[in-house]
C-alpha positions as a printed NumPy array, in Angstrom:
array([[ -0.03 ,   0.035,   0.052],
       [  1.344,   3.439,  -0.943],
       [  1.183,   6.432,   1.279],
       [ -1.184,   8.984,  -0.286],
       [ -0.609,  12.662,  -0.394],
       [ -3.18 ,  15.415,   0.38 ],
       [ -4.351,  15.225,  -3.268],
       [ -4.693,  11.401,  -2.997],
       [ -1.678,  10.773,  -5.176],
       [  1.091,   8.271,  -4.599],
       [  4.044,   9.826,  -2.551],
       [  7.252,   9.998,  -4.701],
       [  9.743,   7.374,  -3.68 ],
       [ 12.541,   9.933,  -3.225],
       [ 10.32 ,  11.798,  -0.706],
       [  9.409,   8.532,   1.073],
       [ 13.019,   7.713,   1.533],
       [ 13.697,  11.103,   3.252],
       [ 10.798,  10.667,   5.781],
       [ 12.923,   8.751,   8.409],
       [ 15.615,  11.478,   8.116],
       [ 12.991,  14.108,   8.81 ],
       [ 11.666,  12.098,  11.767],
       [ 15.168,  11.645,  13.349],
       [ 15.928,  15.415,  12.848],
       [ 12.791,  16.508,  14.595],
       [ 13.243,  14.   ,  17.478],
       [ 16.778,  15.531,  17.881],
       [ 15.548,  19.099,  17.737],
       [ 12.828,  18.445,  20.261],
       [ 15.271,  16.725,  22.628],
       [ 17.566,  19.708,  22.289],
       [ 14.68 ,  21.959,  23.335],
       [ 14.442,  23.611,  19.995],
       [ 10.834,  24.786,  19.681],
       [ 10.706,  25.562,  15.979],
       [ 12.762,  25.604,  12.851],
       [ 12.566,  26.468,   9.16 ],
       [ 13.141,  24.786,   5.85 ],
       [ 16.576,  26.313,   5.412],
       [ 17.807,  24.918,   8.689],
       [ 16.179,  21.503,   7.991],
       [ 17.884,  21.507,   4.517],
       [ 21.302,  22.259,   6.074],
       [ 20.977,  19.44 ,   8.672],
       [ 20.02 ,  16.903,   5.995],
       [ 22.27 ,  17.954,   3.165],
       [ 19.437,  18.838,   0.68 ],
       [ 18.167,  22.219,  -0.569],
       [ 15.307,  24.027,   1.13 ],
       [ 13.068,  23.817,  -2.003],
       [ 13.248,  19.995,  -1.631],
       [ 12.189,  20.135,   2.016],
       [  9.186,  22.497,   1.149],
       [  8.234,  20.377,  -1.801],
       [  8.325,  17.152,   0.386],
       [  6.302,  18.735,   3.162],
       [  3.755,  20.183,   0.685],
       [  2.647,  16.699,  -0.126],
       [  1.068,  16.448,   3.387],
       [ -0.627,  19.904,   3.505],
       [  0.049,  22.708,   5.785],
       [  2.767,  21.526,   8.221],
       [  4.062,  24.908,   9.009],
       [  3.26 ,  28.623,   8.782],
       [  4.853,  31.18 ,   6.494],
       [  7.121,  33.436,   8.408],
       [  6.897,  31.194,  11.402],
       [  8.351,  27.894,  10.436],
       [  7.687,  24.472,  11.789],
       [  6.991,  23.49 ,  15.362],
       [  9.415,  20.623,  16.264],
       [  7.061,  18.791,  18.59 ],
       [  4.168,  18.841,  16.116],
       [  6.457,  17.711,  13.219],
       [  8.049,  14.899,  15.464],
       [  4.632,  13.628,  16.319],
       [  3.485,  13.873,  12.701],
       [  6.297,  11.82 ,  11.311],
       [  6.126,   9.39 ,  14.185],
       [  2.572,   8.574,  13.334],
       [  3.364,   8.661,   9.559],
       [  6.091,   5.973,  10.145],
       [  4.082,   3.96 ,  12.692],
       [  6.885,   4.551,  15.154],
       [  4.623,   3.94 ,  18.097],
       [  3.873,   0.496,  16.989],
       [  5.901,  -2.593,  18.026],
       [  7.198,  -4.339,  14.784],
       [  8.525,  -7.804,  15.088],
       [ 10.815,  -8.888,  12.299],
       [ 11.979, -12.263,  11.043],
       [ 15.571, -12.604,   9.708],
       [ 16.326, -15.135,   6.96 ],
       [ 19.951, -16.006,   6.458],
       [ 22.26 , -16.243,   9.478],
       [ 25.602, -15.951,   7.823],
       [ 28.191, -13.154,   8.633],
       [ 25.789, -10.341,   7.604],
       [ 22.792, -11.986,   9.195],
       [ 24.677, -12.338,  12.497],
       [ 25.632,  -8.725,  12.557],
       [ 21.924,  -7.754,  11.784],
       [ 20.767,  -9.954,  14.765],
       [ 22.976,  -8.004,  17.134],
       [ 21.989,  -4.59 ,  15.573],
       [ 19.971,  -2.733,  18.322],
       [ 16.921,  -1.641,  16.367],
       [ 14.83 ,  -1.491,  19.482],
       [ 17.119,   1.061,  21.156],
       [ 16.27 ,   3.525,  18.449],
       [ 12.619,   2.684,  17.906],
       [ 10.203,  -0.259,  18.298],
       [ 11.507,  -2.525,  15.568],
       [ 13.277,  -5.784,  16.684],
       [ 14.209,  -9.111,  15.262],
       [ 12.399, -11.768,  17.149],
       [ 13.095, -14.917,  14.998],
       [ 15.765, -15.994,  12.683],
       [ 15.889, -18.785,  10.018],
       [ 18.529, -20.651,   7.949],
       [ 18.889, -24.08 ,   6.4  ],
       [ 19.454, -27.213,   8.366],
       [ 23.131, -27.343,   7.491],
       [ 23.814, -24.115,   9.407],
       [ 25.139, -25.184,  12.87 ],
       [ 23.399, -22.313,  14.43 ],
       [ 19.938, -23.718,  13.553],
       [ 18.314, -24.907,  16.788],
       [ 20.278, -22.567,  18.917],
       [ 19.335, -19.218,  20.627],
       [ 21.323, -16.03 ,  20.536],
       [ 22.601, -14.259,  23.654],
       [ 19.522, -11.811,  23.113],
       [ 17.172, -14.917,  23.223],
       [ 16.365, -14.818,  19.543],
       [ 15.694, -18.403,  18.421],
       [ 17.231, -19.567,  15.062],
       [ 15.008, -22.034,  13.351],
       [ 15.089, -24.244,  10.19 ],
       [ 13.656, -22.326,   7.401],
       [ 11.151, -25.289,   6.853],
       [  9.372, -24.281,  10.005],
       [  8.779, -20.644,   9.018],
       [  5.244, -21.006,   7.845],
       [  4.116, -22.932,  10.959],
       [  5.879, -20.423,  13.289],
       [  4.628, -17.177,  11.655],
       [  1.103, -18.552,  11.764],
       [  1.285, -18.025,  15.488],
       [  3.126, -14.801,  15.616],
       [  2.343, -11.166,  14.42 ],
       [  5.215, -10.865,  11.934],
       [  4.689,  -9.437,   8.432],
       [  8.181,  -8.07 ,   7.866],
       [ 11.476,  -9.973,   7.076],
       [ 15.108,  -9.246,   6.357],
       [ 16.605, -11.315,   3.669],
       [ 20.398, -11.851,   3.991],
       [ 20.945, -15.182,   2.041],
       [ 23.308, -15.967,  -0.701],
       [ 22.241, -14.381,  -3.983],
       [ 21.483, -17.702,  -5.668],
       [ 18.973, -18.692,  -3.   ],
       [ 17.24 , -15.216,  -2.74 ],
       [ 14.235, -15.785,  -4.897],
       [ 13.634, -19.209,  -3.378],
       [ 13.771, -17.781,   0.076],
       [ 11.531, -14.923,  -1.001],
       [  8.923, -17.413,  -2.238],
       [  8.971, -19.136,   1.089],
       [  8.478, -15.839,   2.911],
       [  5.618, -14.736,   0.696],
       [  3.888, -18.25 ,   1.222],
       [  4.355, -17.692,   4.94 ],
       [  2.425, -14.446,   4.791],
       [  5.284, -11.961,   4.81 ],
       [  4.21 ,  -8.539,   3.305],
       [  7.444,  -6.533,   3.494],
       [ 11.065,  -7.613,   2.75 ],
       [ 14.232,  -5.729,   3.303],
       [ 16.464,  -7.352,   0.684],
       [ 20.258,  -7.33 ,   1.354],
       [ 21.009,  -9.412,  -1.844],
       [ 21.789,  -7.838,  -5.201],
       [ 19.018,  -9.926,  -6.806],
       [ 15.949,  -8.362,  -8.223],
       [ 13.141, -10.294,  -6.582],
       [  9.683, -11.193,  -7.942],
       [  6.863, -10.853,  -5.628],
       [  3.072, -10.291,  -5.667],
       [  1.606,  -6.75 ,  -5.819],
       [  0.642,  -6.882,  -2.093],
       [  4.216,  -7.418,  -1.001],
       [  6.714,  -4.586,  -0.716],
       [ 10.498,  -4.964,  -1.431],
       [ 13.092,  -2.494,  -0.227],
       [ 16.658,  -3.397,  -1.58 ],
       [ 19.958,  -2.554,   0.088],
       [ 22.813,  -3.503,  -2.236],
       [ 26.015,  -2.72 ,   0.03 ],
       [ 28.348,  -3.336,  -3.   ],
       [ 26.568,  -0.845,  -5.08 ],
       [ 26.429,   1.711,  -2.267],
       [ 30.188,   1.381,  -1.732],
       [ 30.873,   1.652,  -5.49 ],
       [ 28.706,   4.864,  -5.651],
       [ 30.704,   6.286,  -2.624],
       [ 33.984,   5.515,  -4.351],
       [ 32.633,   7.188,  -7.599],
       [ 31.801,  10.335,  -5.709],
       [ 35.131,  10.387,  -3.949],
       [ 36.969,  10.017,  -7.31 ],
       [ 34.926,  12.846,  -8.856],
       [ 34.563,  15.071,  -5.963],
       [ 36.266,  17.979,  -7.722]])
């Protein structure tokens, strides 16, 4: 499901990707006892131009007042609700290799209410059948449909080897998963009611190196 704008249009993907950054900024400003701010100050904090900030905010109606700016508490609460930050989100992790183990220990819940509560891998992984130090059970992937039927989990992180990505995705979809954060470089095929967000670390690093090389 796409977030709709004030004119009932789909929110542009580039704007949607900036929403967490806006939320983090307004949380910080509020915690720093800054009562209000403006588009120029927001832009400087996020590394974008002020016109982009005003355009992003315009999709949601009147979030501020001309000549006054934006109230940090109001905008913090607005983005919190928009991003469902007040809701507990349990996540399943599929693929407990080097990256998967790092993700298991990443403290999502210290920053918001997202947390990995289950992990999965194939039977050949010696970690299957064990529990992490944070009490996260690691199951055989063959058990995922049975396990998820008894849990409120609709989100999964995929960190398997590339050649197994689509197969694992099909298993997740069959088990009722509606959102997948994909850490493989594979382009995944899913039904229309399933959302994929891909994070290709190699591509991100190559992009960084390109900008470093062409900085001047």
